[in-house]
Amino acid sequence: MFQGSCLCGSVRYQFKEIAGPYVYCHCSSCRKASGSAFAANVAVPSSDFNLIEGEALLSCFESSPGKRRYFCSKCGSPLFNKVGTAPALVRVRLGSLDSPFTEPPAAHIFTSEKAPWYEIQEGARQFPAWPKPEALAVPGSRQGTTDVPPGAET
């Protein structure tokens, strides 16, 4: 069982399984939403994702049509997002996990938008934009949709 929480501990969640590989996304939207060089999100089946405390403290921001980013209204911690094109999955921010997680990323995506001050050093594959789904599927994302505005990739 994986457990996670916001910075102040007021919002807590848990889940059992991760649905597929995850990536580090370097798009400008993910960088701004995470406040870092990239976002690291894992896909979790919606039916397996449980808020165990603080649901009333959750706030939501629709960063692009159909994409909602959820965060704690008390401390501001980004926790997860939901994409309208993939309602069966929740994308959980790895940085909010309290449980140990040691899986490496499958790839870096949107490296064409990478922060100039960050140098990718690990051996994971790199893609300048979305990889073709047959090369690497990114569960719960907008991969393969044609209605994605610039800066709203994952």
PDB file of N, CA and C in Angstrom, residues 97-145:
ATOM      1  N   LEU A  97       4.432  11.401  -2.114  1.00  0.00           N
ATOM      2  CA  LEU A  97       4.395  10.075  -1.476  1.00  0.00           C
ATOM      3  C   LEU A  97       5.136  10.079  -0.148  1.00  0.00           C
ATOM      4  N   ASP A  98       4.573   9.412   0.824  1.00  0.00           N
ATOM      5  CA  ASP A  98       5.242   9.173   2.103  1.00  0.00           C
ATOM      6  C   ASP A  98       5.892   7.792   2.103  1.00  0.00           C
ATOM      7  N   SER A  99       5.368   6.884   1.298  1.00  0.00           N
ATOM      8  CA  SER A  99       5.894   5.521   1.193  1.00  0.00           C
ATOM      9  C   SER A  99       7.122   5.511   0.295  1.00  0.00           C
ATOM     10  N   PRO A 100       8.048   4.594   0.557  1.00  0.00           N
ATOM     11  CA  PRO A 100       9.214   4.481  -0.314  1.00  0.00           C
ATOM     12  C   PRO A 100       8.803   4.101  -1.737  1.00  0.00           C
ATOM     13  N   PHE A 101       9.462   4.693  -2.699  1.00  0.00           N
ATOM     14  CA  PHE A 101       9.227   4.396  -4.114  1.00  0.00           C
ATOM     15  C   PHE A 101      10.579   4.436  -4.794  1.00  0.00           C
ATOM     16  N   THR A 102      10.981   3.332  -5.428  1.00  0.00           N
ATOM     17  CA  THR A 102      12.342   3.257  -5.967  1.00  0.00           C
ATOM     18  C   THR A 102      12.408   3.001  -7.470  1.00  0.00           C
ATOM     19  N   GLU A 103      11.265   2.926  -8.138  1.00  0.00           N
ATOM     20  CA  GLU A 103      11.263   2.661  -9.573  1.00  0.00           C
ATOM     21  C   GLU A 103      11.846   3.853 -10.343  1.00  0.00           C
ATOM     22  N   PRO A 104      12.731   3.600 -11.285  1.00  0.00           N
ATOM     23  CA  PRO A 104      13.252   4.704 -12.100  1.00  0.00           C
ATOM     24  C   PRO A 104      12.241   5.093 -13.173  1.00  0.00           C
ATOM     25  N   PRO A 105      12.348   6.300 -13.713  1.00  0.00           N
ATOM     26  CA  PRO A 105      11.433   6.710 -14.776  1.00  0.00           C
ATOM     27  C   PRO A 105      11.719   5.944 -16.064  1.00  0.00           C
ATOM     28  N   ALA A 106      10.693   5.791 -16.890  1.00  0.00           N
ATOM     29  CA  ALA A 106      10.861   5.129 -18.182  1.00  0.00           C
ATOM     30  C   ALA A 106      11.498   6.066 -19.199  1.00  0.00           C
ATOM     31  N   ALA A 107      11.290   7.372 -19.008  1.00  0.00           N
ATOM     32  CA  ALA A 107      11.814   8.339 -19.983  1.00  0.00           C
ATOM     33  C   ALA A 107      11.657   9.763 -19.465  1.00  0.00           C
ATOM     34  N   HIS A 108      12.290  10.660 -20.182  1.00  0.00           N
ATOM     35  CA  HIS A 108      12.084  12.097 -20.025  1.00  0.00           C
ATOM     36  C   HIS A 108      11.330  12.530 -21.273  1.00  0.00           C
ATOM     37  N   ILE A 109      10.222  13.275 -21.100  1.00  0.00           N
ATOM     38  CA  ILE A 109       9.478  13.745 -22.262  1.00  0.00           C
ATOM     39  C   ILE A 109       9.452  15.276 -22.281  1.00  0.00           C
ATOM     40  N   PHE A 110       9.178  15.808 -23.450  1.00  0.00           N
ATOM     41  CA  PHE A 110       9.180  17.257 -23.681  1.00  0.00           C
ATOM     42  C   PHE A 110      10.519  17.873 -23.312  1.00  0.00           C
ATOM     43  N   THR A 111      11.584  17.167 -23.666  1.00  0.00           N
ATOM     44  CA  THR A 111      12.919  17.697 -23.390  1.00  0.00           C
ATOM     45  C   THR A 111      13.207  18.954 -24.215  1.00  0.00           C
ATOM     46  N   SER A 112      12.439  19.185 -25.264  1.00  0.00           N
ATOM     47  CA  SER A 112      12.602  20.416 -26.046  1.00  0.00           C
ATOM     48  C   SER A 112      12.209  21.647 -25.220  1.00  0.00           C
ATOM     49  N   GLU A 113      11.464  21.452 -24.132  1.00  0.00           N
ATOM     50  CA  GLU A 113      11.050  22.552 -23.261  1.00  0.00           C
ATOM     51  C   GLU A 113      11.786  22.521 -21.920  1.00  0.00           C
ATOM     52  N   LYS A 114      12.805  21.701 -21.828  1.00  0.00           N
ATOM     53  CA  LYS A 114      13.559  21.503 -20.589  1.00  0.00           C
ATOM     54  C   LYS A 114      14.108  22.827 -20.053  1.00  0.00           C
ATOM     55  N   ALA A 115      14.127  22.966 -18.726  1.00  0.00           N
ATOM     56  CA  ALA A 115      14.723  24.147 -18.093  1.00  0.00           C
ATOM     57  C   ALA A 115      16.206  24.211 -18.474  1.00  0.00           C
ATOM     58  N   PRO A 116      16.693  25.348 -18.914  1.00  0.00           N
ATOM     59  CA  PRO A 116      18.088  25.438 -19.353  1.00  0.00           C
ATOM     60  C   PRO A 116      19.092  25.204 -18.229  1.00  0.00           C
ATOM     61  N   TRP A 117      18.681  25.352 -16.990  1.00  0.00           N
ATOM     62  CA  TRP A 117      19.585  25.169 -15.864  1.00  0.00           C
ATOM     63  C   TRP A 117      19.647  23.729 -15.370  1.00  0.00           C
ATOM     64  N   TYR A 118      18.866  22.826 -15.990  1.00  0.00           N
ATOM     65  CA  TYR A 118      18.856  21.425 -15.567  1.00  0.00           C
ATOM     66  C   TYR A 118      19.484  20.565 -16.658  1.00  0.00           C
ATOM     67  N   GLU A 119      20.411  19.694 -16.269  1.00  0.00           N
ATOM     68  CA  GLU A 119      21.040  18.779 -17.220  1.00  0.00           C
ATOM     69  C   GLU A 119      20.587  17.352 -16.912  1.00  0.00           C
ATOM     70  N   ILE A 120      20.012  16.681 -17.897  1.00  0.00           N
ATOM     71  CA  ILE A 120      19.562  15.290 -17.733  1.00  0.00           C
ATOM     72  C   ILE A 120      20.797  14.401 -17.708  1.00  0.00           C
ATOM     73  N   GLN A 121      20.952  13.606 -16.652  1.00  0.00           N
ATOM     74  CA  GLN A 121      22.146  12.786 -16.509  1.00  0.00           C
ATOM     75  C   GLN A 121      21.883  11.295 -16.479  1.00  0.00           C
ATOM     76  N   GLU A 122      20.688  10.892 -16.068  1.00  0.00           N
ATOM     77  CA  GLU A 122      20.453   9.456 -15.973  1.00  0.00           C
ATOM     78  C   GLU A 122      20.222   8.842 -17.359  1.00  0.00           C
ATOM     79  N   GLY A 123      20.221   7.540 -17.418  1.00  0.00           N
ATOM     80  CA  GLY A 123      20.170   6.832 -18.686  1.00  0.00           C
ATOM     81  C   GLY A 123      18.805   6.610 -19.307  1.00  0.00           C
ATOM     82  N   ALA A 124      17.738   7.150 -18.744  1.00  0.00           N
ATOM     83  CA  ALA A 124      16.406   6.944 -19.316  1.00  0.00           C
ATOM     84  C   ALA A 124      16.312   7.576 -20.706  1.00  0.00           C
ATOM     85  N   ARG A 125      15.454   6.992 -21.526  1.00  0.00           N
ATOM     86  CA  ARG A 125      15.234   7.538 -22.873  1.00  0.00           C
ATOM     87  C   ARG A 125      14.743   8.974 -22.804  1.00  0.00           C
ATOM     88  N   GLN A 126      14.966   9.704 -23.897  1.00  0.00           N
ATOM     89  CA  GLN A 126      14.539  11.097 -23.964  1.00  0.00           C
ATOM     90  C   GLN A 126      13.737  11.321 -25.238  1.00  0.00           C
ATOM     91  N   PHE A 127      12.649  12.104 -25.099  1.00  0.00           N
ATOM     92  CA  PHE A 127      11.801  12.444 -26.236  1.00  0.00           C
ATOM     93  C   PHE A 127      11.577  13.956 -26.229  1.00  0.00           C
ATOM     94  N   PRO A 128      11.737  14.628 -27.371  1.00  0.00           N
ATOM     95  CA  PRO A 128      11.549  16.079 -27.413  1.00  0.00           C
ATOM     96  C   PRO A 128      10.096  16.505 -27.203  1.00  0.00           C
ATOM     97  N   ALA A 129       9.137  15.623 -27.433  1.00  0.00           N
ATOM     98  CA  ALA A 129       7.706  15.890 -27.250  1.00  0.00           C
ATOM     99  C   ALA A 129       7.072  14.571 -26.786  1.00  0.00           C
ATOM    100  N   TRP A 130       5.815  14.356 -27.166  1.00  0.00           N
ATOM    101  CA  TRP A 130       5.191  13.071 -26.831  1.00  0.00           C
ATOM    102  C   TRP A 130       5.876  11.941 -27.580  1.00  0.00           C
ATOM    103  N   PRO A 131       6.209  10.846 -26.917  1.00  0.00           N
ATOM    104  CA  PRO A 131       6.647   9.676 -27.661  1.00  0.00           C
ATOM    105  C   PRO A 131       5.437   9.061 -28.353  1.00  0.00           C
ATOM    106  N   LYS A 132       5.650   8.380 -29.442  1.00  0.00           N
ATOM    107  CA  LYS A 132       4.548   7.640 -30.063  1.00  0.00           C
ATOM    108  C   LYS A 132       4.110   6.568 -29.068  1.00  0.00           C
ATOM    109  N   PRO A 133       2.800   6.362 -28.916  1.00  0.00           N
ATOM    110  CA  PRO A 133       2.325   5.377 -27.928  1.00  0.00           C
ATOM    111  C   PRO A 133       2.950   3.994 -28.090  1.00  0.00           C
ATOM    112  N   GLU A 134       3.269   3.614 -29.316  1.00  0.00           N
ATOM    113  CA  GLU A 134       3.893   2.299 -29.497  1.00  0.00           C
ATOM    114  C   GLU A 134       5.338   2.273 -29.000  1.00  0.00           C
ATOM    115  N   ALA A 135       5.977   3.443 -28.871  1.00  0.00           N
ATOM    116  CA  ALA A 135       7.329   3.511 -28.320  1.00  0.00           C
ATOM    117  C   ALA A 135       7.298   3.547 -26.799  1.00  0.00           C
ATOM    118  N   LEU A 136       6.321   4.294 -26.247  1.00  0.00           N
ATOM    119  CA  LEU A 136       6.161   4.394 -24.797  1.00  0.00           C
ATOM    120  C   LEU A 136       4.803   5.010 -24.496  1.00  0.00           C
ATOM    121  N   ALA A 137       3.934   4.249 -23.880  1.00  0.00           N
ATOM    122  CA  ALA A 137       2.622   4.759 -23.474  1.00  0.00           C
ATOM    123  C   ALA A 137       2.755   5.446 -22.122  1.00  0.00           C
ATOM    124  N   VAL A 138       2.102   6.599 -21.977  1.00  0.00           N
ATOM    125  CA  VAL A 138       2.098   7.344 -20.718  1.00  0.00           C
ATOM    126  C   VAL A 138       0.665   7.297 -20.178  1.00  0.00           C
ATOM    127  N   PRO A 139       0.362   6.316 -19.328  1.00  0.00           N
ATOM    128  CA  PRO A 139      -1.009   6.117 -18.847  1.00  0.00           C
ATOM    129  C   PRO A 139      -1.573   7.336 -18.126  1.00  0.00           C
ATOM    130  N   GLY A 140      -2.838   7.643 -18.409  1.00  0.00           N
ATOM    131  CA  GLY A 140      -3.539   8.718 -17.730  1.00  0.00           C
ATOM    132  C   GLY A 140      -3.234  10.110 -18.231  1.00  0.00           C
ATOM    133  N   SER A 141      -2.447  10.217 -19.296  1.00  0.00           N
ATOM    134  CA  SER A 141      -2.053  11.520 -19.825  1.00  0.00           C
ATOM    135  C   SER A 141      -2.879  11.879 -21.057  1.00  0.00           C
ATOM    136  N   ARG A 142      -2.536  12.972 -21.684  1.00  0.00           N
ATOM    137  CA  ARG A 142      -3.189  13.400 -22.922  1.00  0.00           C
ATOM    138  C   ARG A 142      -2.453  12.895 -24.165  1.00  0.00           C
ATOM    139  N   GLN A 143      -1.559  11.986 -23.992  1.00  0.00           N
ATOM    140  CA  GLN A 143      -0.803  11.444 -25.112  1.00  0.00           C
ATOM    141  C   GLN A 143      -1.748  10.942 -26.190  1.00  0.00           C
ATOM    142  N   GLY A 144      -1.485  11.328 -27.422  1.00  0.00           N
ATOM    143  CA  GLY A 144      -2.287  10.855 -28.544  1.00  0.00           C
ATOM    144  C   GLY A 144      -3.507  11.683 -28.836  1.00  0.00           C
ATOM    145  N   THR A 145      -3.816  12.687 -28.010  1.00  0.00           N
ATOM    146  CA  THR A 145      -4.969  13.542 -28.310  1.00  0.00           C
ATOM    147  C   THR A 145      -4.518  14.675 -29.205  1.00  0.00           C
TER     148      THR A 145
END
